[in-house]
PDB file of C-alpha atoms in Angstrom:
ATOM      1  CA  MET A   1     122.717  71.096  51.160  1.00 42.00           C
ATOM      2  CA  PRO A   2     119.051  72.113  50.707  1.00 42.00           C
ATOM      3  CA  GLU A   3     116.429  69.400  50.980  1.00 45.00           C
ATOM      4  CA  GLN A   4     115.510  68.283  47.484  1.00 45.00           C
ATOM      5  CA  PRO A   5     111.831  67.621  46.780  1.00 41.00           C
ATOM      6  CA  ALA A   6     111.012  64.290  45.180  1.00 54.00           C
ATOM      7  CA  PRO A   7     111.025  64.498  41.370  1.00 54.00           C
ATOM      8  CA  SER A   8     107.557  62.944  41.157  1.00 76.00           C
ATOM      9  CA  TYR A   9     106.705  65.463  38.417  1.00 88.00           C
ATOM     10  CA  LEU A  10     108.291  62.951  36.007  1.00 92.00           C
ATOM     11  CA  GLU A  11     105.921  60.105  36.924  1.00 93.00           C
ATOM     12  CA  SER A  12     103.295  60.913  34.279  1.00 94.00           C
ATOM     13  CA  PHE A  13     105.950  60.580  31.542  1.00 96.00           C
ATOM     14  CA  ILE A  14     107.543  57.273  32.602  1.00 96.00           C
ATOM     15  CA  PHE A  15     106.351  54.075  30.865  1.00 97.00           C
ATOM     16  CA  CYS A  16     107.542  50.481  30.861  1.00 97.00           C
ATOM     17  CA  GLY A  17     109.237  49.879  27.525  1.00 95.00           C
ATOM     18  CA  LEU A  18     108.367  46.175  27.730  1.00 94.00           C
ATOM     19  CA  CYS A  19     104.568  46.336  28.145  1.00 96.00           C
ATOM     20  CA  PHE A  20     103.928  50.102  27.635  1.00 95.00           C
ATOM     21  CA  THR A  21     102.171  50.421  31.007  1.00 96.00           C
ATOM     22  CA  PRO A  22     102.722  53.622  33.008  1.00 96.00           C
ATOM     23  CA  MET A  23     105.344  53.153  35.701  1.00 96.00           C
ATOM     24  CA  LYS A  24     104.479  54.165  39.253  1.00 94.00           C
ATOM     25  CA  ARG A  25     106.682  55.529  41.957  1.00 93.00           C
ATOM     26  CA  GLU A  26     107.409  52.968  44.661  1.00 91.00           C
ATOM     27  CA  GLY A  27     109.692  54.476  47.271  1.00 90.00           C
ATOM     28  CA  ASP A  28     112.900  55.573  45.575  1.00 91.00           C
ATOM     29  CA  SER A  29     112.169  53.822  42.260  1.00 93.00           C
ATOM     30  CA  PHE A  30     109.819  53.851  39.321  1.00 95.00           C
ATOM     31  CA  ALA A  31     108.394  50.339  38.815  1.00 95.00           C
ATOM     32  CA  CYS A  32     106.130  48.838  36.170  1.00 95.00           C
ATOM     33  CA  ALA A  33     102.542  48.876  37.441  1.00 93.00           C
ATOM     34  CA  ALA A  34     101.842  45.647  35.506  1.00 95.00           C
ATOM     35  CA  GLY A  35     104.616  43.772  37.300  1.00 92.00           C
ATOM     36  CA  CYS A  36     107.363  43.648  34.660  1.00 93.00           C
ATOM     37  CA  PRO A  37     110.844  43.413  36.187  1.00 91.00           C
ATOM     38  CA  THR A  38     111.671  46.881  34.867  1.00 88.00           C
ATOM     39  CA  ALA A  39     112.511  49.334  37.663  1.00 91.00           C
ATOM     40  CA  VAL A  40     114.762  52.369  37.799  1.00 93.00           C
ATOM     41  CA  PRO A  41     115.812  54.652  40.673  1.00 93.00           C
ATOM     42  CA  VAL A  42     113.998  57.996  40.631  1.00 90.00           C
ATOM     43  CA  SER A  43     117.260  59.944  41.006  1.00 87.00           C
ATOM     44  CA  SER A  44     118.866  58.105  38.074  1.00 88.00           C
ATOM     45  CA  MET A  45     115.827  58.757  35.908  1.00 91.00           C
ATOM     46  CA  GLU A  46     115.829  62.458  36.733  1.00 87.00           C
ATOM     47  CA  GLU A  47     119.540  62.764  35.934  1.00 85.00           C
ATOM     48  CA  LEU A  48     119.184  60.866  32.662  1.00 88.00           C
ATOM     49  CA  VAL A  49     116.115  62.828  31.545  1.00 89.00           C
ATOM     50  CA  TRP A  50     117.794  66.184  32.219  1.00 85.00           C
ATOM     51  CA  LYS A  51     121.014  65.187  30.466  1.00 85.00           C
ATOM     52  CA  GLU A  52     118.944  64.282  27.410  1.00 88.00           C
ATOM     53  CA  ILE A  53     116.925  67.499  27.617  1.00 86.00           C
ATOM     54  CA  GLY A  54     120.224  69.405  27.787  1.00 83.00           C
ATOM     55  CA  ALA A  55     121.455  67.577  24.674  1.00 85.00           C
ATOM     56  CA  PHE A  56     118.122  68.237  22.916  1.00 86.00           C
ATOM     57  CA  LEU A  57     118.392  71.947  23.707  1.00 82.00           C
ATOM     58  CA  SER A  58     122.026  72.136  22.606  1.00 82.00           C
ATOM     59  CA  VAL A  59     121.016  71.991  18.936  1.00 84.00           C
ATOM     60  CA  PRO A  60     119.152  74.813  17.168  1.00 86.00           C
ATOM     61  CA  GLU A  61     116.215  72.577  16.179  1.00 86.00           C
ATOM     62  CA  GLY A  62     115.708  71.546  19.803  1.00 84.00           C
ATOM     63  CA  ARG A  63     115.791  75.143  21.010  1.00 82.00           C
ATOM     64  CA  LYS A  64     113.304  76.127  18.302  1.00 83.00           C
ATOM     65  CA  ALA A  65     110.897  73.348  19.358  1.00 84.00           C
ATOM     66  CA  ALA A  66     111.359  74.318  23.012  1.00 83.00           C
ATOM     67  CA  ALA A  67     110.663  77.974  22.247  1.00 82.00           C
ATOM     68  CA  ALA A  68     107.390  76.999  20.592  1.00 85.00           C
ATOM     69  CA  HIS A  69     106.277  74.920  23.594  1.00 82.00           C
ATOM     70  CA  LEU A  70     107.660  77.140  26.358  1.00 81.00           C
ATOM     71  CA  GLY A  71     106.607  80.422  24.814  1.00 80.00           C
ATOM     72  CA  GLN A  72     110.095  81.866  25.205  1.00 75.00           C
ATOM     73  CA  LYS A  73     113.272  81.908  23.176  1.00 74.00           C
ATOM     74  CA  LEU A  74     116.245  79.905  24.474  1.00 70.00           C
ATOM     75  CA  ALA A  75     119.703  80.972  23.371  1.00 73.00           C
ATOM     76  CA  ALA A  76     122.599  78.508  23.339  1.00 72.00           C
ATOM     77  CA  SER A  77     124.145  80.487  26.203  1.00 77.00           C
ATOM     78  CA  ASP A  78     120.952  79.998  28.273  1.00 73.00           C
ATOM     79  CA  VAL A  79     121.137  76.239  27.744  1.00 72.00           C
ATOM     80  CA  ARG A  80     124.824  76.114  28.716  1.00 71.00           C
ATOM     81  CA  ARG A  81     124.122  78.182  31.829  1.00 73.00           C
ATOM     82  CA  ILE A  82     121.213  75.992  32.936  1.00 71.00           C
ATOM     83  CA  PHE A  83     122.710  72.599  32.131  1.00 67.00           C
ATOM     84  CA  HIS A  84     126.478  73.062  32.582  1.00 68.00           C
ATOM     85  CA  ASP A  85     126.578  71.224  35.904  1.00 65.00           C
ATOM     86  CA  MET A  86     123.955  68.534  36.453  1.00 62.00           C
ATOM     87  CA  ASN A  87     124.623  68.375  40.202  1.00 60.00           C
ATOM     88  CA  THR A  88     123.924  72.084  40.567  1.00 65.00           C
ATOM     89  CA  PHE A  89     120.947  71.819  38.252  1.00 67.00           C
ATOM     90  CA  ALA A  90     119.355  68.909  40.140  1.00 64.00           C
ATOM     91  CA  GLU A  91     119.951  70.525  43.499  1.00 68.00           C
ATOM     92  CA  PHE A  92     119.134  74.185  42.877  1.00 73.00           C
ATOM     93  CA  PHE A  93     116.934  74.518  39.769  1.00 77.00           C
ATOM     94  CA  PRO A  94     113.413  75.249  41.105  1.00 82.00           C
ATOM     95  CA  LEU A  95     110.988  72.326  41.003  1.00 83.00           C
ATOM     96  CA  GLU A  96     108.347  74.441  39.243  1.00 86.00           C
ATOM     97  CA  GLU A  97     110.830  75.219  36.446  1.00 82.00           C
ATOM     98  CA  LYS A  98     111.729  71.531  36.110  1.00 84.00           C
ATOM     99  CA  ARG A  99     108.025  70.707  35.872  1.00 88.00           C
ATOM    100  CA  ARG A 100     107.478  73.447  33.274  1.00 86.00           C
ATOM    101  CA  PHE A 101     110.359  72.196  31.100  1.00 84.00           C
ATOM    102  CA  ALA A 102     109.237  68.564  31.428  1.00 89.00           C
ATOM    103  CA  GLU A 103     105.619  69.320  30.515  1.00 90.00           C
ATOM    104  CA  ALA A 104     106.669  71.455  27.557  1.00 88.00           C
ATOM    105  CA  LEU A 105     109.336  69.163  26.129  1.00 90.00           C
ATOM    106  CA  LEU A 106     108.596  65.543  27.046  1.00 94.00           C
ATOM    107  CA  GLU A 107     106.073  63.333  25.308  1.00 95.00           C
ATOM    108  CA  LYS A 108     107.051  60.183  27.213  1.00 96.00           C
ATOM    109  CA  VAL A 109     109.985  58.120  28.455  1.00 96.00           C
ATOM    110  CA  ASP A 110     110.062  54.382  27.696  1.00 96.00           C
ATOM    111  CA  VAL A 111     112.192  52.429  30.190  1.00 95.00           C
ATOM    112  CA  MET A 112     113.598  49.234  28.692  1.00 93.00           C
ATOM    113  CA  SER A 113     115.967  48.629  31.614  1.00 89.00           C
ATOM    114  CA  PRO A 114     117.736  50.798  34.215  1.00 84.00           C
ATOM    115  CA  LYS A 115     120.436  51.460  31.609  1.00 84.00           C
ATOM    116  CA  SER A 116     118.274  51.747  28.507  1.00 89.00           C
ATOM    117  CA  VAL A 117     115.568  54.363  28.009  1.00 92.00           C
ATOM    118  CA  HIS A 118     114.024  56.013  24.986  1.00 94.00           C
ATOM    119  CA  ILE A 119     112.929  59.621  25.427  1.00 95.00           C
ATOM    120  CA  HIS A 120     110.232  60.993  23.111  1.00 96.00           C
ATOM    121  CA  PHE A 121     110.337  64.781  22.783  1.00 94.00           C
ATOM    122  CA  ARG A 122     107.479  67.018  21.688  1.00 88.00           C
ATOM    123  CA  LEU A 123     108.454  68.416  18.313  1.00 81.00           C
TER     124      LEU A 123
END
């Protein structure tokens, strides 16, 4: 299995949903910089964010918004190909492409708890 770089490219999007402070990476987790008890594993956050991006891109309106921000058209077949297997995606999709998608599509991610997040997309 290839060594996976840390998904720190998400850090600028992750906020505490309790106090709205940016969350910082501390080891293998994102933690509230203001000290709230909210923390979430980095790997869980990456998986959750990409599942939601996949769902966002599975509808025509999401693909249209993505095309405007990415500067390229995304067909439904492209989305299925990219997101059909999250394990393969997380392991083999190039970090630069993940960063490009995140910067184009994400406004911010509010973390209420490790099991409750609200993702704001750029529309």
